[in-house]
Protein backbone atom coordinates (compact mmCIF):
# COMPACT_ATOMS: atom_id res chain seq x y z
CA UNK A 1 0.00 0.00 0.00
CA UNK A 2 1.06 3.58 -0.70
CA UNK A 3 0.28 6.74 1.24
CA UNK A 4 -0.10 10.27 -0.09
CA UNK A 5 -0.48 13.45 1.93
CA UNK A 6 -2.36 16.65 1.04
CA UNK A 7 -1.01 20.13 0.34
CA UNK A 8 -3.40 22.78 1.75
CA UNK A 9 -3.06 25.30 -1.06
CA UNK A 10 -6.07 27.21 0.28
CA UNK A 11 -4.39 27.81 3.67
CA UNK A 12 -4.05 25.77 6.83
CA UNK A 13 -5.37 25.99 10.38
CA UNK A 14 -5.64 24.24 13.71
CA UNK A 15 -9.37 24.16 12.96
CA UNK A 16 -11.18 22.64 9.99
CA UNK A 17 -10.63 24.79 6.91
CA UNK A 18 -13.54 25.14 4.53
CA UNK A 19 -13.13 24.95 0.78
CA UNK A 20 -14.52 23.28 -2.30
CA UNK A 21 -18.11 22.67 -3.41
CA UNK A 22 -19.12 26.23 -2.58
CA UNK A 23 -17.75 26.34 0.98
CA UNK A 24 -15.79 29.55 1.71
CA UNK A 25 -12.21 29.25 2.89
CA UNK A 26 -11.98 29.63 6.64
CA UNK A 27 -15.59 28.62 7.27
CA UNK A 28 -14.50 27.05 10.56
CA UNK A 29 -11.68 28.95 12.16
CA UNK A 30 -8.71 31.14 11.33
CA UNK A 31 -6.53 30.21 8.40
CA UNK A 32 -2.74 30.22 8.42
CA UNK A 33 -1.63 32.30 5.43
CA UNK A 34 -0.19 30.20 2.63
CA UNK A 35 3.52 30.50 1.83
CA UNK A 36 5.80 28.34 -0.27
CA UNK A 37 8.02 27.99 2.80
CA UNK A 38 5.23 26.42 4.84
CA UNK A 39 4.10 24.16 1.99
CA UNK A 40 7.75 23.18 1.58
CA UNK A 41 7.88 22.12 5.23
CA UNK A 42 4.82 19.93 4.74
CA UNK A 43 6.15 18.43 1.50
CA UNK A 44 9.60 17.68 2.91
CA UNK A 45 8.18 16.19 6.10
CA UNK A 46 5.79 14.00 4.11
CA UNK A 47 8.67 12.82 1.95
CA UNK A 48 10.85 11.98 4.93
CA UNK A 49 8.08 10.26 6.86
CA UNK A 50 7.31 7.83 4.02
CA UNK A 51 4.52 9.32 1.93
CA UNK A 52 5.04 8.67 -1.78
CA UNK A 53 3.10 11.66 -3.04
CA UNK A 54 0.99 14.70 -2.21
CA UNK A 55 -2.38 15.74 -3.62
CA UNK A 56 -3.14 19.34 -4.49
CA UNK A 57 -6.75 20.52 -4.93
CA UNK A 58 -8.14 22.53 -7.81
CA UNK A 59 -10.75 25.25 -7.94
CA UNK A 60 -11.42 28.95 -7.59
CA UNK A 61 -10.87 28.69 -3.82
CA UNK A 62 -7.18 27.59 -3.84
CA UNK A 63 -3.86 28.32 -5.49
CA UNK A 64 -3.14 26.83 -8.92
CA UNK A 65 -1.91 23.25 -8.53
CA UNK A 66 0.46 23.20 -11.52
CA UNK A 67 2.38 26.31 -10.49
CA UNK A 68 2.49 25.46 -6.79
CA UNK A 69 3.75 21.90 -7.23
CA UNK A 70 6.32 22.94 -9.83
CA UNK A 71 7.79 25.27 -7.21
CA UNK A 72 7.72 22.55 -4.56
CA UNK A 73 9.51 20.06 -6.81
CA UNK A 74 12.64 22.13 -6.19
CA UNK A 75 12.55 21.63 -2.42
CA UNK A 76 11.86 17.87 -2.51
CA UNK A 77 13.69 14.90 -3.98
CA UNK A 78 11.42 11.84 -4.12
CA UNK A 79 7.90 13.08 -3.40
CA UNK A 80 5.46 12.81 -6.30
CA UNK A 81 2.78 15.42 -6.94
CA UNK A 82 -0.81 14.39 -7.63
CA UNK A 83 -1.88 17.50 -9.53
CA UNK A 84 -5.62 18.05 -9.69
CA UNK A 85 -6.95 19.81 -12.77
CA UNK A 86 -10.16 20.15 -14.79
CA UNK A 87 -10.17 19.01 -18.42
CA UNK A 88 -12.72 21.60 -19.53
CA UNK A 89 -10.47 24.51 -18.59
CA UNK A 90 -7.40 23.66 -20.66
CA UNK A 91 -6.63 22.35 -24.14
CA UNK A 92 -5.76 18.62 -24.19
CA UNK A 93 -2.62 19.26 -26.23
CA UNK A 94 -1.43 21.94 -23.83
CA UNK A 95 -2.20 19.69 -20.86
CA UNK A 96 -0.16 16.89 -22.45
CA UNK A 97 2.72 19.30 -23.12
CA UNK A 98 2.64 20.63 -19.56
CA UNK A 99 2.56 17.08 -18.21
CA UNK A 100 5.51 16.09 -20.38
CA UNK A 101 7.55 19.07 -19.23
CA UNK A 102 6.68 18.52 -15.57
CA UNK A 103 7.47 14.82 -15.77
CA UNK A 104 10.81 15.38 -17.47
CA UNK A 105 12.00 18.30 -15.35
CA UNK A 106 10.87 16.79 -12.03
CA UNK A 107 12.46 13.42 -12.70
CA UNK A 108 9.22 11.50 -13.23
CA UNK A 109 7.29 12.80 -10.20
CA UNK A 110 3.96 13.79 -11.78
CA UNK A 111 0.62 12.08 -11.20
CA UNK A 112 -2.62 13.48 -12.66
CA UNK A 113 -5.86 13.79 -10.70
CA UNK A 114 -8.56 14.44 -13.29
CA UNK A 115 -11.49 16.38 -11.82
CA UNK A 116 -14.47 16.57 -14.17
CA UNK A 117 -16.10 19.32 -12.09
CA UNK A 118 -19.23 18.81 -10.01
CA UNK A 119 -20.46 22.38 -9.63
CA UNK A 120 -21.86 24.23 -12.66
CA UNK A 121 -21.76 27.56 -10.81
CA UNK A 122 -18.00 27.30 -10.28
CA UNK A 123 -17.39 25.93 -13.79
CA UNK A 124 -19.11 28.99 -15.25
CA UNK A 125 -16.59 31.22 -13.48
CA UNK A 126 -14.01 29.69 -15.80
CA UNK A 127 -16.18 29.99 -18.92
CA UNK A 128 -17.46 26.39 -18.92
CA UNK A 129 -21.23 26.17 -19.45
CA UNK A 130 -21.69 22.44 -20.11
CA UNK A 131 -23.98 20.41 -17.86
CA UNK A 132 -22.67 17.58 -15.71
CA UNK A 133 -23.21 14.67 -18.13
CA UNK A 134 -21.69 16.68 -20.98
CA UNK A 135 -18.66 17.42 -18.80
CA UNK A 136 -18.09 13.69 -18.33
CA UNK A 137 -18.39 13.12 -22.08
CA UNK A 138 -15.86 15.90 -22.71
CA UNK A 139 -13.51 14.40 -20.10
CA UNK A 140 -13.55 11.09 -22.01
CA UNK A 141 -12.63 12.89 -25.26
CA UNK A 142 -9.96 14.91 -23.47
CA UNK A 143 -8.28 11.89 -21.89
CA UNK A 144 -8.39 9.96 -25.14
CA UNK A 145 -6.44 12.74 -26.86
CA UNK A 146 -3.98 13.21 -23.99
CA UNK A 147 -3.19 9.52 -23.65
CA UNK A 148 -2.68 9.16 -27.40
CA UNK A 149 -0.23 12.07 -27.25
CA UNK A 150 1.55 10.39 -24.32
CA UNK A 151 2.01 7.35 -26.57
CA UNK A 152 3.74 9.50 -29.16
CA UNK A 153 0.89 9.46 -31.67
CA UNK A 154 -0.09 12.30 -33.99
CA UNK A 155 -3.73 12.99 -33.23
CA UNK A 156 -6.52 14.13 -35.53
CA UNK A 157 -9.78 14.11 -33.61
CA UNK A 158 -13.22 15.59 -34.10
CA UNK A 159 -15.60 14.94 -31.23
CA UNK A 160 -18.77 16.39 -29.82
CA UNK A 161 -16.84 18.73 -27.53
CA UNK A 162 -13.18 18.77 -28.62
CA UNK A 163 -11.29 18.96 -31.87
CA UNK A 164 -7.55 18.82 -32.63
CA UNK A 165 -5.68 18.50 -35.89
CA UNK A 166 -2.12 17.23 -36.26
CA UNK A 167 -1.57 17.34 -32.49
CA UNK A 168 1.69 15.80 -31.29
CA UNK A 169 4.34 16.10 -28.62
CA UNK A 170 7.94 16.84 -29.51
CA UNK A 171 8.96 14.90 -26.40
CA UNK A 172 6.71 12.31 -24.79
CA UNK A 173 6.73 11.87 -21.00
CA UNK A 174 8.67 8.86 -19.77
CA UNK A 175 6.93 7.33 -17.95
CA UNK A 176 3.52 8.69 -18.86
CA UNK A 177 1.86 10.14 -15.73
CA UNK A 178 -0.71 7.84 -14.19
CA UNK A 179 -4.33 9.02 -14.25
CA UNK A 180 -6.29 9.20 -10.99
CA UNK A 181 -10.03 9.69 -11.41
CA UNK A 182 -13.03 9.87 -9.09
CA UNK A 183 -16.77 10.13 -9.57
CA UNK A 184 -19.81 8.49 -7.98
CA UNK A 185 -22.41 9.22 -10.66
CA UNK A 186 -23.26 6.64 -13.31
CA UNK A 187 -21.63 8.76 -16.01
CA UNK A 188 -18.27 8.51 -14.20
CA UNK A 189 -17.90 4.74 -14.36
CA UNK A 190 -17.29 4.26 -18.10
CA UNK A 191 -14.84 7.19 -18.17
CA UNK A 192 -12.87 5.70 -15.29
CA UNK A 193 -12.85 2.24 -16.90
CA UNK A 194 -11.59 3.59 -20.23
CA UNK A 195 -8.92 5.99 -19.03
CA UNK A 196 -8.01 5.74 -15.31
CA UNK A 197 -5.15 3.88 -13.70
CA UNK A 198 -6.52 4.53 -10.19
CA UNK A 199 -10.16 5.06 -9.25
CA UNK A 200 -10.62 7.32 -6.22
CA UNK A 201 -13.41 7.32 -3.65
CA UNK A 202 -14.05 9.47 -0.62
CA UNK A 203 -13.95 7.84 2.81
CA UNK A 204 -17.33 6.17 3.15
CA UNK A 205 -17.94 3.23 5.53
CA UNK A 206 -16.35 -0.02 4.37
CA UNK A 207 -19.63 -1.60 3.17
CA UNK A 208 -20.35 1.41 0.92
CA UNK A 209 -16.79 1.46 -0.38
CA UNK A 210 -17.04 -2.26 -1.15
CA UNK A 211 -20.15 -1.68 -3.28
CA UNK A 212 -18.51 1.14 -5.19
CA UNK A 213 -15.39 -0.89 -5.90
CA UNK A 214 -17.48 -3.81 -7.12
CA UNK A 215 -19.26 -1.44 -9.53
CA UNK A 216 -15.98 -0.27 -11.04
CA UNK A 217 -14.50 -3.79 -11.13
CA UNK A 218 -17.40 -4.88 -13.34
CA UNK A 219 -16.27 -2.23 -15.82
CA UNK A 220 -12.51 -2.73 -15.43
CA UNK A 221 -11.41 -5.82 -13.46
CA UNK A 222 -7.78 -4.75 -13.07
CA UNK A 223 -8.47 -1.22 -11.80
CA UNK A 224 -6.42 0.01 -8.85
CA UNK A 225 -8.22 1.89 -6.09
CA UNK A 226 -7.49 4.79 -3.78
CA UNK A 227 -9.38 6.45 -0.93
CA UNK A 228 -9.40 10.05 0.29
CA UNK A 229 -9.62 10.53 4.07
CA UNK A 230 -8.64 12.86 6.86
CA UNK A 231 -6.88 11.37 9.86
CA UNK A 232 -6.51 12.06 13.58
CA UNK A 233 -4.10 9.57 15.12
CA UNK A 234 -2.70 9.79 18.65
CA UNK A 235 -0.92 7.65 21.23
CA UNK A 236 -4.29 6.74 22.74
CA UNK A 237 -7.81 6.55 21.41
CA UNK A 238 -8.98 9.00 24.08
CA UNK A 239 -6.47 11.64 22.96
CA UNK A 240 -7.53 11.25 19.32
CA UNK A 241 -11.23 11.67 20.08
CA UNK A 242 -10.49 14.70 22.27
CA UNK A 243 -8.81 16.27 19.26
CA UNK A 244 -11.80 15.45 17.04
CA UNK A 245 -14.10 17.10 19.58
CA UNK A 246 -11.81 20.14 19.75
CA UNK A 247 -12.05 20.68 15.99
CA UNK A 248 -15.77 21.35 16.31
CA UNK A 249 -15.96 23.02 19.71
CA UNK A 250 -15.71 26.56 18.30
CA UNK A 251 -18.11 25.94 15.42
CA UNK A 252 -21.60 27.25 16.13
CA UNK A 253 -24.82 25.87 14.70
CA UNK A 254 -25.35 28.82 12.38
CA UNK A 255 -22.01 28.15 10.68
CA UNK A 256 -22.89 24.49 10.20
CA UNK A 257 -26.32 25.41 8.83
CA UNK A 258 -24.82 27.89 6.36
CA UNK A 259 -22.27 25.40 5.07
CA UNK A 260 -24.81 22.60 4.79
CA UNK A 261 -27.22 24.83 2.89
CA UNK A 262 -24.52 25.51 0.32
CA UNK A 263 -23.48 21.87 0.05
CA UNK A 264 -27.06 20.70 -0.51
CA UNK A 265 -27.03 22.67 -3.76
CA UNK A 266 -24.11 20.60 -5.05
CA UNK A 267 -24.55 18.58 -8.24
CA UNK A 268 -21.93 16.07 -7.07
CA UNK A 269 -23.20 12.57 -6.28
CA UNK A 270 -20.12 12.03 -4.11
CA UNK A 271 -20.96 15.17 -2.11
CA UNK A 272 -24.53 13.96 -1.64
CA UNK A 273 -23.20 10.68 -0.25
CA UNK A 274 -20.97 12.60 2.16
CA UNK A 275 -23.95 14.66 3.37
CA UNK A 276 -26.05 11.54 3.90
CA UNK A 277 -23.51 10.26 6.43
CA UNK A 278 -24.23 12.95 9.03
CA UNK A 279 -27.48 14.65 7.96
CA UNK A 280 -26.08 18.08 8.78
CA UNK A 281 -26.05 17.73 12.57
CA UNK A 282 -23.63 16.72 15.33
CA UNK A 283 -25.52 13.58 16.35
CA UNK A 284 -24.26 10.25 15.07
CA UNK A 285 -20.99 11.49 13.58
CA UNK A 286 -19.30 8.12 14.15
CA UNK A 287 -20.54 6.33 11.02
CA UNK A 288 -18.34 3.22 11.29
CA UNK A 289 -15.66 2.06 13.72
CA UNK A 290 -13.10 4.90 13.99
CA UNK A 291 -14.73 6.73 11.04
CA UNK A 292 -15.90 10.24 12.00
CA UNK A 293 -18.02 12.42 9.71
CA UNK A 294 -17.49 15.66 11.62
CA UNK A 295 -15.22 17.19 8.98
CA UNK A 296 -18.08 17.20 6.50
CA UNK A 297 -20.18 19.48 8.70
CA UNK A 298 -18.06 22.48 7.72
CA UNK A 299 -16.07 21.35 4.67
CA UNK A 300 -17.02 20.33 1.16
CA UNK A 301 -15.55 17.29 -0.54
CA UNK A 302 -13.88 14.62 1.58
CA UNK A 303 -15.74 14.81 4.88
CA UNK A 304 -14.66 11.86 7.01
CA UNK A 305 -11.65 11.15 9.20
CA UNK A 306 -10.07 8.05 10.68
CA UNK A 307 -9.88 8.75 14.42
CA UNK A 308 -8.18 6.64 17.04
CA UNK A 309 -4.96 5.30 18.45
CA UNK A 310 -2.18 4.47 16.01
CA UNK A 311 -3.11 0.79 16.29
CA UNK A 312 -6.80 1.46 15.67
CA UNK A 313 -6.09 3.64 12.63
CA UNK A 314 -3.76 0.96 11.28
CA UNK A 315 -6.56 -1.60 11.78
CA UNK A 316 -8.98 0.50 9.75
CA UNK A 317 -6.44 1.02 6.97
CA UNK A 318 -5.93 -2.71 6.75
CA UNK A 319 -9.70 -3.18 6.59
CA UNK A 320 -9.92 -0.87 3.57
CA UNK A 321 -6.86 -2.55 2.05
CA UNK A 322 -8.61 -5.92 2.28
CA UNK A 323 -11.41 -4.46 0.13
CA UNK A 324 -8.86 -3.60 -2.55
CA UNK A 325 -7.72 -0.08 -1.63
CA UNK A 326 -4.00 0.23 -2.34
CA UNK A 327 -3.53 4.01 -2.17
CA UNK A 328 -4.51 6.23 0.75
CA UNK A 329 -4.65 10.00 0.27
CA UNK A 330 -4.74 11.58 3.71
CA UNK A 331 -4.83 14.98 5.37
CA UNK A 332 -5.37 16.63 8.77
CA UNK A 333 -5.47 19.92 10.63
CA UNK A 334 -2.92 21.34 10.76
CA UNK A 335 -1.28 19.38 7.99
CA UNK A 336 2.27 19.57 9.28
CA UNK A 337 1.33 18.23 12.71
CA UNK A 338 -1.01 15.48 11.55
CA UNK A 339 1.52 14.24 9.00
CA UNK A 340 3.92 13.82 11.90
CA UNK A 341 1.48 11.87 14.07
CA UNK A 342 0.54 9.52 11.25
CA UNK A 343 4.08 9.13 9.95
CA UNK A 344 5.64 8.46 13.35
CA UNK A 345 2.74 6.46 14.78
CA UNK A 346 0.69 4.59 12.18
CA UNK A 347 3.30 3.94 9.50
CA UNK A 348 5.72 2.21 11.92
CA UNK A 349 2.82 0.05 13.13
CA UNK A 350 2.01 -0.96 9.54
CA UNK A 351 5.70 -1.65 8.93
CA UNK A 352 5.80 -3.84 12.03
CA UNK A 353 2.90 -5.85 10.61
CA UNK A 354 4.78 -6.30 7.35
CA UNK A 355 2.15 -4.59 5.16
CA UNK A 356 4.04 -1.34 4.46
CA UNK A 357 7.64 -0.40 3.70
CA UNK A 358 9.20 3.04 3.65
CA UNK A 359 9.83 4.13 0.03
CA UNK A 360 13.41 5.01 0.94
CA UNK A 361 14.01 1.41 2.01
CA UNK A 362 17.00 0.95 4.27
CA UNK A 363 17.51 4.71 4.51
CA UNK A 364 14.17 5.19 6.26
CA UNK A 365 15.64 4.89 9.75
CA UNK A 366 17.91 7.83 9.10
CA UNK A 367 15.10 10.20 8.12
CA UNK A 368 13.41 12.50 10.60
CA UNK A 369 10.57 14.93 10.19
CA UNK A 370 11.28 18.65 10.34
CA UNK A 371 10.52 19.68 13.96
CA UNK A 372 7.79 22.19 14.62
CA UNK A 373 6.25 23.78 17.69
CA UNK A 374 3.67 21.95 19.74
CA UNK A 375 4.61 18.37 18.86
CA UNK A 376 7.40 16.27 20.40
CA UNK A 377 10.27 15.42 18.06
CA UNK A 378 10.52 11.87 19.40
CA UNK A 379 8.28 9.29 17.79
CA UNK A 380 5.15 8.52 19.86
CA UNK A 381 4.83 4.89 20.92
CA UNK A 382 2.03 2.99 19.18
CA UNK A 383 -0.72 2.14 21.62
PDB file of C-alpha atoms in Angstrom, residues 242-347:
ATOM      1  CA  UNK A 242     -10.494  14.702  22.271  1.00  0.00           C
ATOM      2  CA  UNK A 243      -8.810  16.265  19.260  1.00  0.00           C
ATOM      3  CA  UNK A 244     -11.796  15.452  17.042  1.00  0.00           C
ATOM      4  CA  UNK A 245     -14.097  17.104  19.583  1.00  0.00           C
ATOM      5  CA  UNK A 246     -11.809  20.139  19.750  1.00  0.00           C
ATOM      6  CA  UNK A 247     -12.046  20.680  15.994  1.00  0.00           C
ATOM      7  CA  UNK A 248     -15.770  21.349  16.307  1.00  0.00           C
ATOM      8  CA  UNK A 249     -15.958  23.017  19.712  1.00  0.00           C
ATOM      9  CA  UNK A 250     -15.712  26.556  18.305  1.00  0.00           C
ATOM     10  CA  UNK A 251     -18.109  25.936  15.416  1.00  0.00           C
ATOM     11  CA  UNK A 252     -21.604  27.250  16.128  1.00  0.00           C
ATOM     12  CA  UNK A 253     -24.819  25.866  14.699  1.00  0.00           C
ATOM     13  CA  UNK A 254     -25.353  28.824  12.384  1.00  0.00           C
ATOM     14  CA  UNK A 255     -22.011  28.155  10.682  1.00  0.00           C
ATOM     15  CA  UNK A 256     -22.895  24.491  10.195  1.00  0.00           C
ATOM     16  CA  UNK A 257     -26.315  25.409   8.826  1.00  0.00           C
ATOM     17  CA  UNK A 258     -24.820  27.894   6.364  1.00  0.00           C
ATOM     18  CA  UNK A 259     -22.268  25.403   5.069  1.00  0.00           C
ATOM     19  CA  UNK A 260     -24.812  22.600   4.792  1.00  0.00           C
ATOM     20  CA  UNK A 261     -27.218  24.825   2.888  1.00  0.00           C
ATOM     21  CA  UNK A 262     -24.525  25.509   0.321  1.00  0.00           C
ATOM     22  CA  UNK A 263     -23.484  21.871   0.050  1.00  0.00           C
ATOM     23  CA  UNK A 264     -27.059  20.696  -0.512  1.00  0.00           C
ATOM     24  CA  UNK A 265     -27.029  22.668  -3.763  1.00  0.00           C
ATOM     25  CA  UNK A 266     -24.106  20.596  -5.046  1.00  0.00           C
ATOM     26  CA  UNK A 267     -24.553  18.578  -8.244  1.00  0.00           C
ATOM     27  CA  UNK A 268     -21.933  16.069  -7.074  1.00  0.00           C
ATOM     28  CA  UNK A 269     -23.204  12.573  -6.282  1.00  0.00           C
ATOM     29  CA  UNK A 270     -20.121  12.035  -4.108  1.00  0.00           C
ATOM     30  CA  UNK A 271     -20.960  15.171  -2.114  1.00  0.00           C
ATOM     31  CA  UNK A 272     -24.525  13.955  -1.638  1.00  0.00           C
ATOM     32  CA  UNK A 273     -23.203  10.681  -0.253  1.00  0.00           C
ATOM     33  CA  UNK A 274     -20.972  12.602   2.165  1.00  0.00           C
ATOM     34  CA  UNK A 275     -23.954  14.659   3.370  1.00  0.00           C
ATOM     35  CA  UNK A 276     -26.050  11.541   3.902  1.00  0.00           C
ATOM     36  CA  UNK A 277     -23.510  10.257   6.429  1.00  0.00           C
ATOM     37  CA  UNK A 278     -24.230  12.949   9.033  1.00  0.00           C
ATOM     38  CA  UNK A 279     -27.476  14.650   7.962  1.00  0.00           C
ATOM     39  CA  UNK A 280     -26.077  18.081   8.778  1.00  0.00           C
ATOM     40  CA  UNK A 281     -26.045  17.725  12.571  1.00  0.00           C
ATOM     41  CA  UNK A 282     -23.634  16.716  15.327  1.00  0.00           C
ATOM     42  CA  UNK A 283     -25.522  13.580  16.351  1.00  0.00           C
ATOM     43  CA  UNK A 284     -24.263  10.255  15.067  1.00  0.00           C
ATOM     44  CA  UNK A 285     -20.994  11.492  13.582  1.00  0.00           C
ATOM     45  CA  UNK A 286     -19.300   8.120  14.145  1.00  0.00           C
ATOM     46  CA  UNK A 287     -20.540   6.330  11.016  1.00  0.00           C
ATOM     47  CA  UNK A 288     -18.336   3.217  11.289  1.00  0.00           C
ATOM     48  CA  UNK A 289     -15.658   2.057  13.723  1.00  0.00           C
ATOM     49  CA  UNK A 290     -13.100   4.903  13.990  1.00  0.00           C
ATOM     50  CA  UNK A 291     -14.727   6.728  11.044  1.00  0.00           C
ATOM     51  CA  UNK A 292     -15.898  10.239  11.998  1.00  0.00           C
ATOM     52  CA  UNK A 293     -18.025  12.418   9.705  1.00  0.00           C
ATOM     53  CA  UNK A 294     -17.488  15.657  11.620  1.00  0.00           C
ATOM     54  CA  UNK A 295     -15.217  17.189   8.984  1.00  0.00           C
ATOM     55  CA  UNK A 296     -18.083  17.205   6.498  1.00  0.00           C
ATOM     56  CA  UNK A 297     -20.184  19.479   8.701  1.00  0.00           C
ATOM     57  CA  UNK A 298     -18.062  22.477   7.720  1.00  0.00           C
ATOM     58  CA  UNK A 299     -16.071  21.353   4.668  1.00  0.00           C
ATOM     59  CA  UNK A 300     -17.018  20.334   1.160  1.00  0.00           C
ATOM     60  CA  UNK A 301     -15.554  17.289  -0.539  1.00  0.00           C
ATOM     61  CA  UNK A 302     -13.883  14.622   1.580  1.00  0.00           C
ATOM     62  CA  UNK A 303     -15.744  14.814   4.879  1.00  0.00           C
ATOM     63  CA  UNK A 304     -14.660  11.862   7.011  1.00  0.00           C
ATOM     64  CA  UNK A 305     -11.652  11.146   9.199  1.00  0.00           C
ATOM     65  CA  UNK A 306     -10.069   8.052  10.676  1.00  0.00           C
ATOM     66  CA  UNK A 307      -9.880   8.753  14.423  1.00  0.00           C
ATOM     67  CA  UNK A 308      -8.180   6.635  17.042  1.00  0.00           C
ATOM     68  CA  UNK A 309      -4.959   5.297  18.445  1.00  0.00           C
ATOM     69  CA  UNK A 310      -2.184   4.466  16.014  1.00  0.00           C
ATOM     70  CA  UNK A 311      -3.109   0.791  16.290  1.00  0.00           C
ATOM     71  CA  UNK A 312      -6.801   1.462  15.669  1.00  0.00           C
ATOM     72  CA  UNK A 313      -6.092   3.642  12.631  1.00  0.00           C
ATOM     73  CA  UNK A 314      -3.759   0.955  11.281  1.00  0.00           C
ATOM     74  CA  UNK A 315      -6.559  -1.602  11.777  1.00  0.00           C
ATOM     75  CA  UNK A 316      -8.984   0.497   9.746  1.00  0.00           C
ATOM     76  CA  UNK A 317      -6.444   1.025   6.973  1.00  0.00           C
ATOM     77  CA  UNK A 318      -5.929  -2.708   6.747  1.00  0.00           C
ATOM     78  CA  UNK A 319      -9.700  -3.176   6.595  1.00  0.00           C
ATOM     79  CA  UNK A 320      -9.919  -0.871   3.572  1.00  0.00           C
ATOM     80  CA  UNK A 321      -6.863  -2.547   2.051  1.00  0.00           C
ATOM     81  CA  UNK A 322      -8.609  -5.921   2.279  1.00  0.00           C
ATOM     82  CA  UNK A 323     -11.411  -4.458   0.131  1.00  0.00           C
ATOM     83  CA  UNK A 324      -8.863  -3.595  -2.551  1.00  0.00           C
ATOM     84  CA  UNK A 325      -7.719  -0.083  -1.632  1.00  0.00           C
ATOM     85  CA  UNK A 326      -4.005   0.231  -2.336  1.00  0.00           C
ATOM     86  CA  UNK A 327      -3.527   4.011  -2.173  1.00  0.00           C
ATOM     87  CA  UNK A 328      -4.510   6.226   0.748  1.00  0.00           C
ATOM     88  CA  UNK A 329      -4.651   9.997   0.273  1.00  0.00           C
ATOM     89  CA  UNK A 330      -4.739  11.577   3.715  1.00  0.00           C
ATOM     90  CA  UNK A 331      -4.834  14.985   5.370  1.00  0.00           C
ATOM     91  CA  UNK A 332      -5.370  16.626   8.765  1.00  0.00           C
ATOM     92  CA  UNK A 333      -5.470  19.919  10.633  1.00  0.00           C
ATOM     93  CA  UNK A 334      -2.921  21.337  10.763  1.00  0.00           C
ATOM     94  CA  UNK A 335      -1.278  19.379   7.987  1.00  0.00           C
ATOM     95  CA  UNK A 336       2.273  19.566   9.279  1.00  0.00           C
ATOM     96  CA  UNK A 337       1.333  18.234  12.707  1.00  0.00           C
ATOM     97  CA  UNK A 338      -1.010  15.485  11.549  1.00  0.00           C
ATOM     98  CA  UNK A 339       1.522  14.242   9.001  1.00  0.00           C
ATOM     99  CA  UNK A 340       3.921  13.817  11.897  1.00  0.00           C
ATOM    100  CA  UNK A 341       1.483  11.873  14.073  1.00  0.00           C
ATOM    101  CA  UNK A 342       0.543   9.516  11.247  1.00  0.00           C
ATOM    102  CA  UNK A 343       4.076   9.126   9.950  1.00  0.00           C
ATOM    103  CA  UNK A 344       5.640   8.458  13.348  1.00  0.00           C
ATOM    104  CA  UNK A 345       2.744   6.461  14.782  1.00  0.00           C
ATOM    105  CA  UNK A 346       0.688   4.591  12.184  1.00  0.00           C
ATOM    106  CA  UNK A 347       3.304   3.939   9.498  1.00  0.00           C
TER     107      UNK A 347
END
